[in-house]
Short mmCIF file of C-alpha atoms and ligand atoms in Angstrom, two decimals:
data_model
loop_
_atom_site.label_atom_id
_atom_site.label_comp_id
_atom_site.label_asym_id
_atom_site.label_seq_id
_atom_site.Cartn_x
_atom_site.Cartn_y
_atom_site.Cartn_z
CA UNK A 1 15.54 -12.26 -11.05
CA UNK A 2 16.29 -11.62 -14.87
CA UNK A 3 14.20 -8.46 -14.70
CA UNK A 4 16.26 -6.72 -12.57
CA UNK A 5 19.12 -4.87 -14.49
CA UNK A 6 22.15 -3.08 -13.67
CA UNK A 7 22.88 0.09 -14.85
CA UNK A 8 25.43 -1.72 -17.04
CA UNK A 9 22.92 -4.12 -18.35
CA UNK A 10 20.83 -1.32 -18.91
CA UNK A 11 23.39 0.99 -20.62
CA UNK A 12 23.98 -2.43 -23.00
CA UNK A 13 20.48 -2.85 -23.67
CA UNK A 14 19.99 0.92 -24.69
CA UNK A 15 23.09 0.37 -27.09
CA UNK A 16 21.82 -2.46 -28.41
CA UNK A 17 18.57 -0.75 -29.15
CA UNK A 18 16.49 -3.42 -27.10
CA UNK A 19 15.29 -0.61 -24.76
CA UNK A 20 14.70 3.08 -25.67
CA UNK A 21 12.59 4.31 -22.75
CA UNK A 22 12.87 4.12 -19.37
CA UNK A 23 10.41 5.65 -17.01
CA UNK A 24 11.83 7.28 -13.65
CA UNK A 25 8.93 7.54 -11.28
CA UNK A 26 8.36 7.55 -7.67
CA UNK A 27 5.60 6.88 -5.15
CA UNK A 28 3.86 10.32 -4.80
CA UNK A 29 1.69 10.35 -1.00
CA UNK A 30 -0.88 8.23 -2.42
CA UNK A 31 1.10 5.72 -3.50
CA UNK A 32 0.53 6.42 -7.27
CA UNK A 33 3.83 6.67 -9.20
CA UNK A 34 4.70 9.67 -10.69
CA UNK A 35 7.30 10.70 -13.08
CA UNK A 36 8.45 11.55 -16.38
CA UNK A 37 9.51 8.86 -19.45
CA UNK A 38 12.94 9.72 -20.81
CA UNK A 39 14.40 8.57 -24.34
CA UNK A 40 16.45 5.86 -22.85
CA UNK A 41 19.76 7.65 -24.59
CA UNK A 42 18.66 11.02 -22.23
CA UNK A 43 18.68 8.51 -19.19
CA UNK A 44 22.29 6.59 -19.73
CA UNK A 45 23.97 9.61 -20.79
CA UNK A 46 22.80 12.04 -18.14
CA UNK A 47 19.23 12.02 -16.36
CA UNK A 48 20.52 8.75 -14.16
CA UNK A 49 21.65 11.73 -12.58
CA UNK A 50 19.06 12.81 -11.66
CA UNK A 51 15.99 14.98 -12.79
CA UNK A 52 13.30 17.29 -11.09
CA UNK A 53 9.53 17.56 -10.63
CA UNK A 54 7.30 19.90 -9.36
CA UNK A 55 7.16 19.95 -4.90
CA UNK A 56 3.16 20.05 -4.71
CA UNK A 57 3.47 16.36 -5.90
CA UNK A 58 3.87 15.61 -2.58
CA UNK A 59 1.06 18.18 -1.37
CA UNK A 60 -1.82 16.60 -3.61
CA UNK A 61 -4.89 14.31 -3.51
CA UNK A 62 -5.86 11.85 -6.07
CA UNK A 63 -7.52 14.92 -7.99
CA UNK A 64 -4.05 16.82 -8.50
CA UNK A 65 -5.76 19.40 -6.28
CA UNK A 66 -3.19 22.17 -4.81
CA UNK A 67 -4.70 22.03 -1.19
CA UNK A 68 -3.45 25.09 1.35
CA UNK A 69 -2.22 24.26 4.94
CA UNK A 70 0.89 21.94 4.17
CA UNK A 71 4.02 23.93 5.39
CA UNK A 72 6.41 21.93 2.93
CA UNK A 73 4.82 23.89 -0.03
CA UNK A 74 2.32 26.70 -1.13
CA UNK A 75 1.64 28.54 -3.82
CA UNK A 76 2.91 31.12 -1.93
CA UNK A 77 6.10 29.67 -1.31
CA UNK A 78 5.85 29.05 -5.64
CA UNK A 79 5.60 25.25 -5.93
CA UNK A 80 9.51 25.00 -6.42
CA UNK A 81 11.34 22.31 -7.52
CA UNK A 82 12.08 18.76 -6.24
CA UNK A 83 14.58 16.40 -7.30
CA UNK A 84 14.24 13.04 -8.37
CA UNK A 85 17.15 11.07 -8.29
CA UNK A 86 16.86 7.41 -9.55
CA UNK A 87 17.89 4.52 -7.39
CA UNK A 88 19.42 2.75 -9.60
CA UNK A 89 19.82 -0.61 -8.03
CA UNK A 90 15.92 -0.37 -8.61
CA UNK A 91 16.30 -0.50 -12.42
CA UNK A 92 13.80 -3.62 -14.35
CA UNK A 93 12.60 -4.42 -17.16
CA UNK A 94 8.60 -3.72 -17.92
CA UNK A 95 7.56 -6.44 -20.25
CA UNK A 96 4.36 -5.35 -20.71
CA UNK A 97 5.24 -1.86 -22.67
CA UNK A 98 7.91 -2.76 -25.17
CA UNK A 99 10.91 -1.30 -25.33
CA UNK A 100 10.43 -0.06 -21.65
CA UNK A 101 12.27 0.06 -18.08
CA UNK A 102 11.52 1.62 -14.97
CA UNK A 103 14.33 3.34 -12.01
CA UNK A 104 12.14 4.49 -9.02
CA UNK A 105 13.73 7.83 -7.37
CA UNK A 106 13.70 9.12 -4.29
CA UNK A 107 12.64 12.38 -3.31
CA UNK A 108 15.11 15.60 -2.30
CA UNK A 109 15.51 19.12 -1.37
CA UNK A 110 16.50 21.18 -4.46
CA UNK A 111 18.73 23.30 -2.97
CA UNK A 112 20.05 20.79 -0.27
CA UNK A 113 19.88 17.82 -2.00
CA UNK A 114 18.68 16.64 1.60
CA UNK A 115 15.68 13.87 1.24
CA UNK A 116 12.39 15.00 1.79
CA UNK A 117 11.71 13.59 4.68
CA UNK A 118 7.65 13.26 4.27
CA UNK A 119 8.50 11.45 1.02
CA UNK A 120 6.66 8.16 1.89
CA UNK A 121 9.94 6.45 0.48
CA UNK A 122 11.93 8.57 2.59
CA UNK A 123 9.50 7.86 5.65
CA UNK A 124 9.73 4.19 5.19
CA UNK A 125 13.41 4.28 5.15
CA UNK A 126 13.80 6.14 8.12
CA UNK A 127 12.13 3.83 9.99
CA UNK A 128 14.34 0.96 8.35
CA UNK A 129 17.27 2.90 9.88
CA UNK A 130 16.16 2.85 12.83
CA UNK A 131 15.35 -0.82 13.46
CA UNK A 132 18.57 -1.54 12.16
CA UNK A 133 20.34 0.79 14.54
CA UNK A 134 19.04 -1.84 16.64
CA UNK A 135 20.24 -4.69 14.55
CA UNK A 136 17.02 -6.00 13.07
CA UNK A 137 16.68 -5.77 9.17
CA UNK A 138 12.45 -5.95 8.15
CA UNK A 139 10.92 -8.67 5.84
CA UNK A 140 7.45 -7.79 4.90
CA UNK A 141 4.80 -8.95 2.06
CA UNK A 142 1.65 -7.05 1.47
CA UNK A 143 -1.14 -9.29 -0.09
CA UNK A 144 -3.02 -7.42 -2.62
CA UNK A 145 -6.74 -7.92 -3.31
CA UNK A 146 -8.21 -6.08 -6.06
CA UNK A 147 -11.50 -6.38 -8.40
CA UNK A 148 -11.64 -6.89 -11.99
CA UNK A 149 -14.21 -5.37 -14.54
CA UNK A 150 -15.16 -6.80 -17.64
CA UNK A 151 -15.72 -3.06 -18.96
CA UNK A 152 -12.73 -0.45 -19.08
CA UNK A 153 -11.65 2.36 -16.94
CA UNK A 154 -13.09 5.44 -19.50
CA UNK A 155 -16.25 3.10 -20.23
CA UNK A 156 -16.53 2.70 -16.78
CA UNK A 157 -15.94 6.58 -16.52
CA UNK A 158 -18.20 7.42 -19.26
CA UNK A 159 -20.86 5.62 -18.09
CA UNK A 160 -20.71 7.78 -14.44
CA UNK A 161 -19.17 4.62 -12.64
CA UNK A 162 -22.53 2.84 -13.04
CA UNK A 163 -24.06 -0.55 -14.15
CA UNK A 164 -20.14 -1.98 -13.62
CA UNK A 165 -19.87 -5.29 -14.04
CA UNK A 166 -17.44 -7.52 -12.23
CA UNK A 167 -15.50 -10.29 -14.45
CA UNK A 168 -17.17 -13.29 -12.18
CA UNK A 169 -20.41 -13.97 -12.10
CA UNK A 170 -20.04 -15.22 -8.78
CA UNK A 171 -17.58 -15.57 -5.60
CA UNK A 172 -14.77 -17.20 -6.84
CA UNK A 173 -12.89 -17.74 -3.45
CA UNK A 174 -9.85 -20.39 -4.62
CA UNK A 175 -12.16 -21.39 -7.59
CA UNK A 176 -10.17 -23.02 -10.11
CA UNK A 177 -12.97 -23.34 -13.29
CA UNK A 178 -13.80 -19.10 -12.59
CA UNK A 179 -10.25 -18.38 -12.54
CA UNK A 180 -9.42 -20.43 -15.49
CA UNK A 181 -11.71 -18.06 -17.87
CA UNK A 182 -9.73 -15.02 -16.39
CA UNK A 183 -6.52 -16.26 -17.49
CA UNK A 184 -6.66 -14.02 -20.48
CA UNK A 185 -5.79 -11.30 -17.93
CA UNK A 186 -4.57 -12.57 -14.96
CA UNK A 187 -1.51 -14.54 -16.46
CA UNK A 188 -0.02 -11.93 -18.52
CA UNK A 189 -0.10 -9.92 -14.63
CA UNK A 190 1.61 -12.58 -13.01
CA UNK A 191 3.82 -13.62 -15.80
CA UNK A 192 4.82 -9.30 -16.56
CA UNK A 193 5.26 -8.76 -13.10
CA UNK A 194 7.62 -12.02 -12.01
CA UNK A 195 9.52 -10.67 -15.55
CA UNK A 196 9.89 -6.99 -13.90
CA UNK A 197 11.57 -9.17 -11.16
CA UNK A 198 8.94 -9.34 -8.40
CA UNK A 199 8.92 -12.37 -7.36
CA UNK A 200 5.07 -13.58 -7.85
CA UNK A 201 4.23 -16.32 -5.65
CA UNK A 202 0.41 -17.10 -7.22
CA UNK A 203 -2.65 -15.05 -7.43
CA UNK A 204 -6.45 -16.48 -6.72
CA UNK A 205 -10.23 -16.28 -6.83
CA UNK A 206 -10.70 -13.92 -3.74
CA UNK A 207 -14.36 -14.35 -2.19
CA UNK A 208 -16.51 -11.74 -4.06
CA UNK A 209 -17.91 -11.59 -7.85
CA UNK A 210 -14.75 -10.50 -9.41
CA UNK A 211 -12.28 -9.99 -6.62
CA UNK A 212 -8.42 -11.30 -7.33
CA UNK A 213 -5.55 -11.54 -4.93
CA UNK A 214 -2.17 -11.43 -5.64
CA UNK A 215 0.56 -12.62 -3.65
CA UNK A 216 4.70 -11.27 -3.97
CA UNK A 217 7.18 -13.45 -2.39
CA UNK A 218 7.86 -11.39 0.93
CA UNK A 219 11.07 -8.66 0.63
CA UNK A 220 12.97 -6.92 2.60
CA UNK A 221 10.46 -3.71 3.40
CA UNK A 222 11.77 -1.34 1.26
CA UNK A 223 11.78 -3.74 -1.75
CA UNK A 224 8.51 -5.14 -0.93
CA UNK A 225 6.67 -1.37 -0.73
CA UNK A 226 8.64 -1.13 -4.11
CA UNK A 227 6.93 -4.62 -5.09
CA UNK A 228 3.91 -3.38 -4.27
CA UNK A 229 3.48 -0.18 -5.81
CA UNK A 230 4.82 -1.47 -8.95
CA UNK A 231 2.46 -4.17 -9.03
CA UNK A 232 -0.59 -2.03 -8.46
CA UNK A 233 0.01 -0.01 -11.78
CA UNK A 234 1.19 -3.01 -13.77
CA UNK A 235 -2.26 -4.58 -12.68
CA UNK A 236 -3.71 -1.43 -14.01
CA UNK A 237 -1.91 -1.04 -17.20
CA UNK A 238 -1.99 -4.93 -17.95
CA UNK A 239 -5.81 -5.03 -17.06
CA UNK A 240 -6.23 -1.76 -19.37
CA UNK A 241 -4.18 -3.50 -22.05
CA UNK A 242 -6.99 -6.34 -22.34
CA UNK A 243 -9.97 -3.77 -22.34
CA UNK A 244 -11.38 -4.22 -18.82
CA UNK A 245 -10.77 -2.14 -15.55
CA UNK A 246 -8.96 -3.29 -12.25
CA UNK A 247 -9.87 -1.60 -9.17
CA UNK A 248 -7.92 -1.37 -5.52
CA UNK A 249 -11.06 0.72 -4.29
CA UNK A 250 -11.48 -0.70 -0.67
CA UNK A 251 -15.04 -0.83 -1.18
CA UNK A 252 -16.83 -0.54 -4.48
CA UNK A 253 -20.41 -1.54 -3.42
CA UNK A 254 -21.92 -1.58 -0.01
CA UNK A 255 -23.20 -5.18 -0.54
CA UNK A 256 -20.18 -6.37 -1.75
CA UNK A 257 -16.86 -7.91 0.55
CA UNK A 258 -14.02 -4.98 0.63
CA UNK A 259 -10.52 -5.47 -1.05
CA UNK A 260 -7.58 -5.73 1.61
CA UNK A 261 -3.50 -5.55 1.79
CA UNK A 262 -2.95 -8.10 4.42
CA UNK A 263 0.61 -6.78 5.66
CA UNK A 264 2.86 -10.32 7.08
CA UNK A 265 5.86 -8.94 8.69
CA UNK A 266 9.19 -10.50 10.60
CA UNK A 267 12.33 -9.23 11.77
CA UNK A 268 15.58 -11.06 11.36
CA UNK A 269 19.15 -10.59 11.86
CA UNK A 270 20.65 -11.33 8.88
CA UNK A 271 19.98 -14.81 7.83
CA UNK A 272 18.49 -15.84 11.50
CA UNK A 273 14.71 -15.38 12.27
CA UNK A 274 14.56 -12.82 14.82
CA UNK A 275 10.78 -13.78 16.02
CA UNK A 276 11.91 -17.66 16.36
CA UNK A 277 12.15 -19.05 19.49
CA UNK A 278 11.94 -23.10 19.17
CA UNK A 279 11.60 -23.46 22.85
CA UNK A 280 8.85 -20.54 23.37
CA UNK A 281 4.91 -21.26 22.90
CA UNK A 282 3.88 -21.03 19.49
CA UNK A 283 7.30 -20.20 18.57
CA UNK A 284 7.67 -16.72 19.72
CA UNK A 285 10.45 -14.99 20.93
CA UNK A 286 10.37 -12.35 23.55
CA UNK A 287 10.96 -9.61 20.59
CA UNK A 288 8.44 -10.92 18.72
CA UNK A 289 6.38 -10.37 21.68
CA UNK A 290 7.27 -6.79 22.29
CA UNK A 291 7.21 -5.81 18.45
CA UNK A 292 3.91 -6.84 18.52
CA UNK A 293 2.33 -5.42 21.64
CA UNK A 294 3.30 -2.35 20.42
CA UNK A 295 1.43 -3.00 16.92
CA UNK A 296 -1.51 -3.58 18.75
CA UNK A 297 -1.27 -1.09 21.35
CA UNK A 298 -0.22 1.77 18.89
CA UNK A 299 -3.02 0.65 16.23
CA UNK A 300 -5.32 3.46 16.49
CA UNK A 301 -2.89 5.87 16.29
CA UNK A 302 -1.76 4.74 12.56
CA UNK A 303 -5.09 3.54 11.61
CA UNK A 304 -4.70 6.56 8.96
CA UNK A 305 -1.66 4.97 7.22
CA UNK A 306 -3.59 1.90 6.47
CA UNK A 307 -7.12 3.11 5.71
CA UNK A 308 -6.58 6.76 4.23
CA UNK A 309 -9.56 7.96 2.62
CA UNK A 310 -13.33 8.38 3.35
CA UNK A 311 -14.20 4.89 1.18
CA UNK A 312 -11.16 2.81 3.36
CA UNK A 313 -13.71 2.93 6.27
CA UNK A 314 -16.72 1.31 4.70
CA UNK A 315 -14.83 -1.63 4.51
CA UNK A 316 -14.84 -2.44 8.45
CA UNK A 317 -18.01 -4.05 8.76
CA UNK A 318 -18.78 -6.71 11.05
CA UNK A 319 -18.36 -10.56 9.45
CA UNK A 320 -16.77 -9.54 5.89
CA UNK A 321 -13.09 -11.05 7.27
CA UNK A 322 -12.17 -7.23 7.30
CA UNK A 323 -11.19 -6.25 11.13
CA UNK A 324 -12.50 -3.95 13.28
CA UNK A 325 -10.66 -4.84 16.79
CA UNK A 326 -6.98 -4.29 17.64
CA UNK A 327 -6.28 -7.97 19.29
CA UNK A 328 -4.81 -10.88 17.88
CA UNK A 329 -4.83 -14.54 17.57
CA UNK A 330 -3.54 -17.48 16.29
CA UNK A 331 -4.39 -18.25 13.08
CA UNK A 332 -8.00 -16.16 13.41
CA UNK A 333 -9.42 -13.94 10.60
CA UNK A 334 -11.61 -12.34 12.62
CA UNK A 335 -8.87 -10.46 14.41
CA UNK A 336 -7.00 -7.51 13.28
CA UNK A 337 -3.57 -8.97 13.88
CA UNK A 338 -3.42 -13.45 12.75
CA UNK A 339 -0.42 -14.82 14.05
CA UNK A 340 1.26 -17.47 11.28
CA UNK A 341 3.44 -19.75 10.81
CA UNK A 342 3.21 -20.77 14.29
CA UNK A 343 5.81 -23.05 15.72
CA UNK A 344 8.35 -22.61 12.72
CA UNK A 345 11.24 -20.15 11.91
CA UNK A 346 8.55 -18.67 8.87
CA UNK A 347 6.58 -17.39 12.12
CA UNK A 348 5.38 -13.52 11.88
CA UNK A 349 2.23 -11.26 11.91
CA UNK A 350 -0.09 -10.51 9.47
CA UNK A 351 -1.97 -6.72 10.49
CA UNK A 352 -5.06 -7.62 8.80
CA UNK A 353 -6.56 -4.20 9.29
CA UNK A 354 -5.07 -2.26 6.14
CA UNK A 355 -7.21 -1.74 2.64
CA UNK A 356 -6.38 -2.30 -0.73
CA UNK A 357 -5.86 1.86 -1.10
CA UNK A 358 -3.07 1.75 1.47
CA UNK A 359 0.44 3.21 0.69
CA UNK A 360 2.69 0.52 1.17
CA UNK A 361 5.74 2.73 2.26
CA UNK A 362 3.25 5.05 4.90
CA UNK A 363 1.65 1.60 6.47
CA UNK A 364 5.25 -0.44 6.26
CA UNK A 365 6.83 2.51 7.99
CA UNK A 366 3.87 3.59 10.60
CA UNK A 367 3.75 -0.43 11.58
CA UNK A 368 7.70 -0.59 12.26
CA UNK A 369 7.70 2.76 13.95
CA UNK A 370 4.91 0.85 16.61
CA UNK A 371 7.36 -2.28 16.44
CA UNK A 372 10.07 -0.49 17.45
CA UNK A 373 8.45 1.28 20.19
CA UNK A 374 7.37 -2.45 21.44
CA UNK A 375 10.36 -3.56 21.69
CA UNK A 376 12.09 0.10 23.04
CA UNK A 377 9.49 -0.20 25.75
CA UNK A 378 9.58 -4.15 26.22
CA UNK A 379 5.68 -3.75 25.93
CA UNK A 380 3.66 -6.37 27.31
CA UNK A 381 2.15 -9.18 24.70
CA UNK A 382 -1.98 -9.95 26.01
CA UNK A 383 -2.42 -13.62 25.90
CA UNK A 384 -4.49 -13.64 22.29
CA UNK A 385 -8.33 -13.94 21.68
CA UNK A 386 -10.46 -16.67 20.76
CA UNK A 387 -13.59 -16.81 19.01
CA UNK A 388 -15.51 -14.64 16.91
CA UNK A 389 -13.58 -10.85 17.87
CA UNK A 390 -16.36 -9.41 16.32
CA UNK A 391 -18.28 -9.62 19.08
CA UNK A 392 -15.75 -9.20 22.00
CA UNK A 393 -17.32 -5.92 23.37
CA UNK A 394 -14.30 -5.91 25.52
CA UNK A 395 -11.65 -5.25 22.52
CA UNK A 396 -9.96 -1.82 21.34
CA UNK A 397 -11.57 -0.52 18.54
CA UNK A 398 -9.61 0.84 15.24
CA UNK A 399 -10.80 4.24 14.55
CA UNK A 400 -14.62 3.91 12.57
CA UNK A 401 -14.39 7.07 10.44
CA UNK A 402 -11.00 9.14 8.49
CA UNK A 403 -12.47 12.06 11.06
CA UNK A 404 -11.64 10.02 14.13
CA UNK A 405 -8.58 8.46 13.06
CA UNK A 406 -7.41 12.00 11.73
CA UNK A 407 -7.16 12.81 15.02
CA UNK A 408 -5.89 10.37 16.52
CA UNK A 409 -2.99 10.92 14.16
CA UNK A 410 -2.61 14.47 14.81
CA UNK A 411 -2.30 13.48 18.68
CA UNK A 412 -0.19 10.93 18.63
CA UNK A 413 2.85 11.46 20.86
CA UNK A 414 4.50 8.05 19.83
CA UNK A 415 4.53 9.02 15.84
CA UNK A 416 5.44 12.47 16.63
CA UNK A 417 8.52 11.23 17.88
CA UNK A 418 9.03 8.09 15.71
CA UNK A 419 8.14 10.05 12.97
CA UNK A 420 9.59 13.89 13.67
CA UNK A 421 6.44 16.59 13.94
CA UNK A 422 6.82 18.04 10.40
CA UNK A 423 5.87 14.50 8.62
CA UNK A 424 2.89 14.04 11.49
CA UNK A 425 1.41 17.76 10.46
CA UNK A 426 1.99 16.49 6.62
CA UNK A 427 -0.04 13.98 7.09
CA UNK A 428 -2.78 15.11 9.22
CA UNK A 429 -3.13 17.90 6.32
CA UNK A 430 -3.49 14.87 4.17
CA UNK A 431 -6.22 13.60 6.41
CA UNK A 432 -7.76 16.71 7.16
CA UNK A 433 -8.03 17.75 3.28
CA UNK A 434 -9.72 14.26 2.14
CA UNK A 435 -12.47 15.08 4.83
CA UNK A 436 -13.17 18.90 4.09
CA UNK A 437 -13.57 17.83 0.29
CA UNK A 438 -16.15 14.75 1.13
CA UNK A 439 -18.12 17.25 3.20
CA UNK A 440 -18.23 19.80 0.52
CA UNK A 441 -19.51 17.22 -1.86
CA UNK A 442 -23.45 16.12 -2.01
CA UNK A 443 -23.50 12.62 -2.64
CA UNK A 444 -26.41 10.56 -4.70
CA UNK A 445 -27.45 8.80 -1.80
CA UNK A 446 -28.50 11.73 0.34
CA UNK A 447 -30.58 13.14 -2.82
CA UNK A 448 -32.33 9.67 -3.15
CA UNK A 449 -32.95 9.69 0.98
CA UNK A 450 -34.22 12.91 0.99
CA UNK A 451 -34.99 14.69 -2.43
CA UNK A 452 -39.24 13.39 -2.19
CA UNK A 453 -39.18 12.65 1.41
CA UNK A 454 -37.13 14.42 3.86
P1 ADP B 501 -1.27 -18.48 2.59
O1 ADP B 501 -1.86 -17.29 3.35
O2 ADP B 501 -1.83 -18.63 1.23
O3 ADP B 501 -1.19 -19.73 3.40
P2 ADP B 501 1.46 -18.11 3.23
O4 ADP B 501 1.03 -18.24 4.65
O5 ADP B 501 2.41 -19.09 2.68
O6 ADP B 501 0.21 -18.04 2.28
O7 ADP B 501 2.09 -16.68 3.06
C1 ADP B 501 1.40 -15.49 3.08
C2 ADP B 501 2.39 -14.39 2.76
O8 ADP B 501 3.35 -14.31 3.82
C3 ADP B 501 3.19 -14.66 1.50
O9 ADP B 501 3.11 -13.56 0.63
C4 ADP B 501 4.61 -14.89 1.99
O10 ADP B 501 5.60 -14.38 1.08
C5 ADP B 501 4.64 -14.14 3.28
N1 ADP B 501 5.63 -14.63 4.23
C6 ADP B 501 6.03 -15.92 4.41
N2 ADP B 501 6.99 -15.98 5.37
C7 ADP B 501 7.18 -14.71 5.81
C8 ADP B 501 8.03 -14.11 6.81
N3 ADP B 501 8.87 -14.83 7.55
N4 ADP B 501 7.95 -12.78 6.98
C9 ADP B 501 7.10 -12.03 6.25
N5 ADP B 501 6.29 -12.53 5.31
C10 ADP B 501 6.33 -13.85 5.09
#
């Protein structure tokens, strides 16, 4: 895609004067991106080296808080150093800040050079590794749903995150004559982002006052987390840009439908689908079969990766399309895993259980790990569910709260040894941390419940 640069086309670009900053970032545990802008001359001539950062960036919360318990860093071990060091077949252009371009870096030891291995990059590609010690290679694409304000972020701010009001005036699921008076925003996103090289496939009305979805031709996994991340903050900036406010919150309003990341994965090897079998029902192959049992049968235990903070959970209720059970079915939204593209070499899984707020590397990574173990363990596939899952009594549950599926993070034996112990007790910290800070905090709801009446 004519975003994408090489560091030669880059290095031209910077001599021609076309570009003269290029942002190297990478995806801190949140999936934010953090980093540092360099005068584009700095980068070609000797940051492409690479650069450092501060370590707690990878022992923070979304409040740049410097949380204790997290063995990787302390203050008392002094915060030291990491090093970023750009990837630079990840160099593109960022046509919506002029004179811009973006390398993403990956995380490593500053005395080893040895990547950090709870680096969600790092964690993702570990888990690349190992599928393709076993010959697969990972295509994924993570639908994004967002919501879209007419007011600003620091109005929205200023006015305590109250009386917001969503860019619809009603649900706008695939509405054509809604979406056409958001074009003023939404096609400089999907015009800035296919010209940064991710390959947009459309966006939509999603089915709420003001929800979008955006769709990213699916990648191979580590250039689809990539995709995604990117995308997020170009939505962001882009949305900023034109004066109003996009949100990934899972769940901004209790009456309101949640925002999702729909996660469609398949494994091939090399240019042949590796979950295609013509002859097999629905199109299936026997891997397929195994990845997938182990999705479902692992589920709880990752649950964190795809719904990582209190506000994720509010977003499982009952008959919103967001999923509560870990069965699937064939083309079912009621399920937490939809079988699609049945019967065709485009056949794969969507894991519909994942919010908006996920970090694409941490869920990618957690959902091959269970993959993997399906297929190590040829795990057994259930025959899938029909009907509304919602009220299958019979069905596993996904955790209900960040307490419960902190713990069934901390206890799970399979990610402990997909994963290695030190990047389990990482993220249970993580976990653990987002929790103790929600329970410290009085909220306005309990003071309305109970400030007259209790
Ligand atoms: P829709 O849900 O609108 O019908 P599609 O079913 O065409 O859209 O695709 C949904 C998402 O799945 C798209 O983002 C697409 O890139 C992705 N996708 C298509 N084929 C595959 C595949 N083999 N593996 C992983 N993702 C895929």
């Amino acid at each position: 895609m004519p975003g994408n640069l090489s560091f030669d086309d880059l290095k031209a670009r910077v001599a021609d004067g076309t570009i003269d900053t290029v942002l190297a970032c990478f995806p801190d545990m949140q999936g934010r991106l953090m980093g540092k802008r360099f005068h584009a001359v700095n980068f070609v001539e000797t940051s492409f080296k690479e650069t450092h950062c501060c370590n707690y960036l990878l022992a923070t919360d979304l409040e740049m808080a410097t949380p204790d318990g997290y063995a990787a860093t302390s203050w008392e071990k002094g915060y030291g150093d990491y090093v970023m060091a750009p990837d630079l077949t990840t160099i593109r252009l960022l046509p919506w800040l002029e004179g811009t371009a973006m390398v993403i870096c990956d995380i490593l030891d500053h005395h080893t050079h040895a990547p950090v291995p709870h680096a969600p990059r790092q964690v993702l590609k570990t888990q690349i590794a190992r599928l393709k010690a076993l010959g697969f290679d990972a295509m994924m694409a993570t639908e994004l749903e967002f919501f879209l304000f007419e007011q600003s972020f620091d109005d929205i701010r200023k006015g305590g995150f109250r009386d917001l009001t969503p860019i619809s005036g009603y649900n706008e699921d695939y509405h054509i004559l809604q979406t056409t008076k958001e074009e003023g925003v939404m096609r400089p996103i999907r015009n800035h982002l296919f010209g940064a090289g991710l390959p947009v496939e459309n966006s939509k009305g999603e089915a709420e006052t003001g929800q979008e979805e955006i769709n990213i031709r699916y990648a191979e996994a580590l250039a689809c987390a990539d995709h995604h991340t990117i995308a997020k903050n170009a939505i962001k900036e882009i949305a900023w840009q034109h004066g109003c406010a996009a949100s990934f919150l899972p769940k901004w309003h209790h009456d309101k439908v949640g925002s999702s990341s729909h996660v469609h994965q398949s494994l091939w090897t090399g240019e042949t689908p590796a979950f295609y079998d013509p002859e097999a029902d629905l199109g299936m192959s026997e891997l397929m079969k195994n990845y997938m049992a182990g999705l479902i049968a692992y589920a709880p235990d990752y649950t964190f990766f795809l719904a990582p903070y209190i506000n994720s959970y509010k977003r499982f209720a009952k008959g919103t399309f967001a999923p509560t059970k870990t069965v699937w079915s064939v083309d079912n939204r009621t399920a937490g895993f939809r079988l699609c593209g049945d019967g065709t070499s485009g056949v794969r899984v969507e894991c519909r259980i994942g919010g908006s707020d996920l970090n694409p590397y941490l869920a990618q990574a957690a959902m091959l790990a269970a993959g993997i173990k399906g297929i190590a363990d040829k795990m057994e596939l259930a025959p899938p569910t029909r009907g509304d899952v919602y009220e299958d009594a019979k069905a596993q549950d996904i955790p209900q709260t960040l307490r419960a599926a902190t713990e069934t993070l901390r206890n799970s034996a399979f990610l402990r040894a997909a994963m290695g112990d030190d990047v389990i007790d990482h993220y249970t910290r993580c976990a653990e941390w987002e929790q103790e800070e929600f329970d410290r905090v009085v909220t306005d709801w309990e003071i309305a419940r109970g400030f007259e009446r209790a």
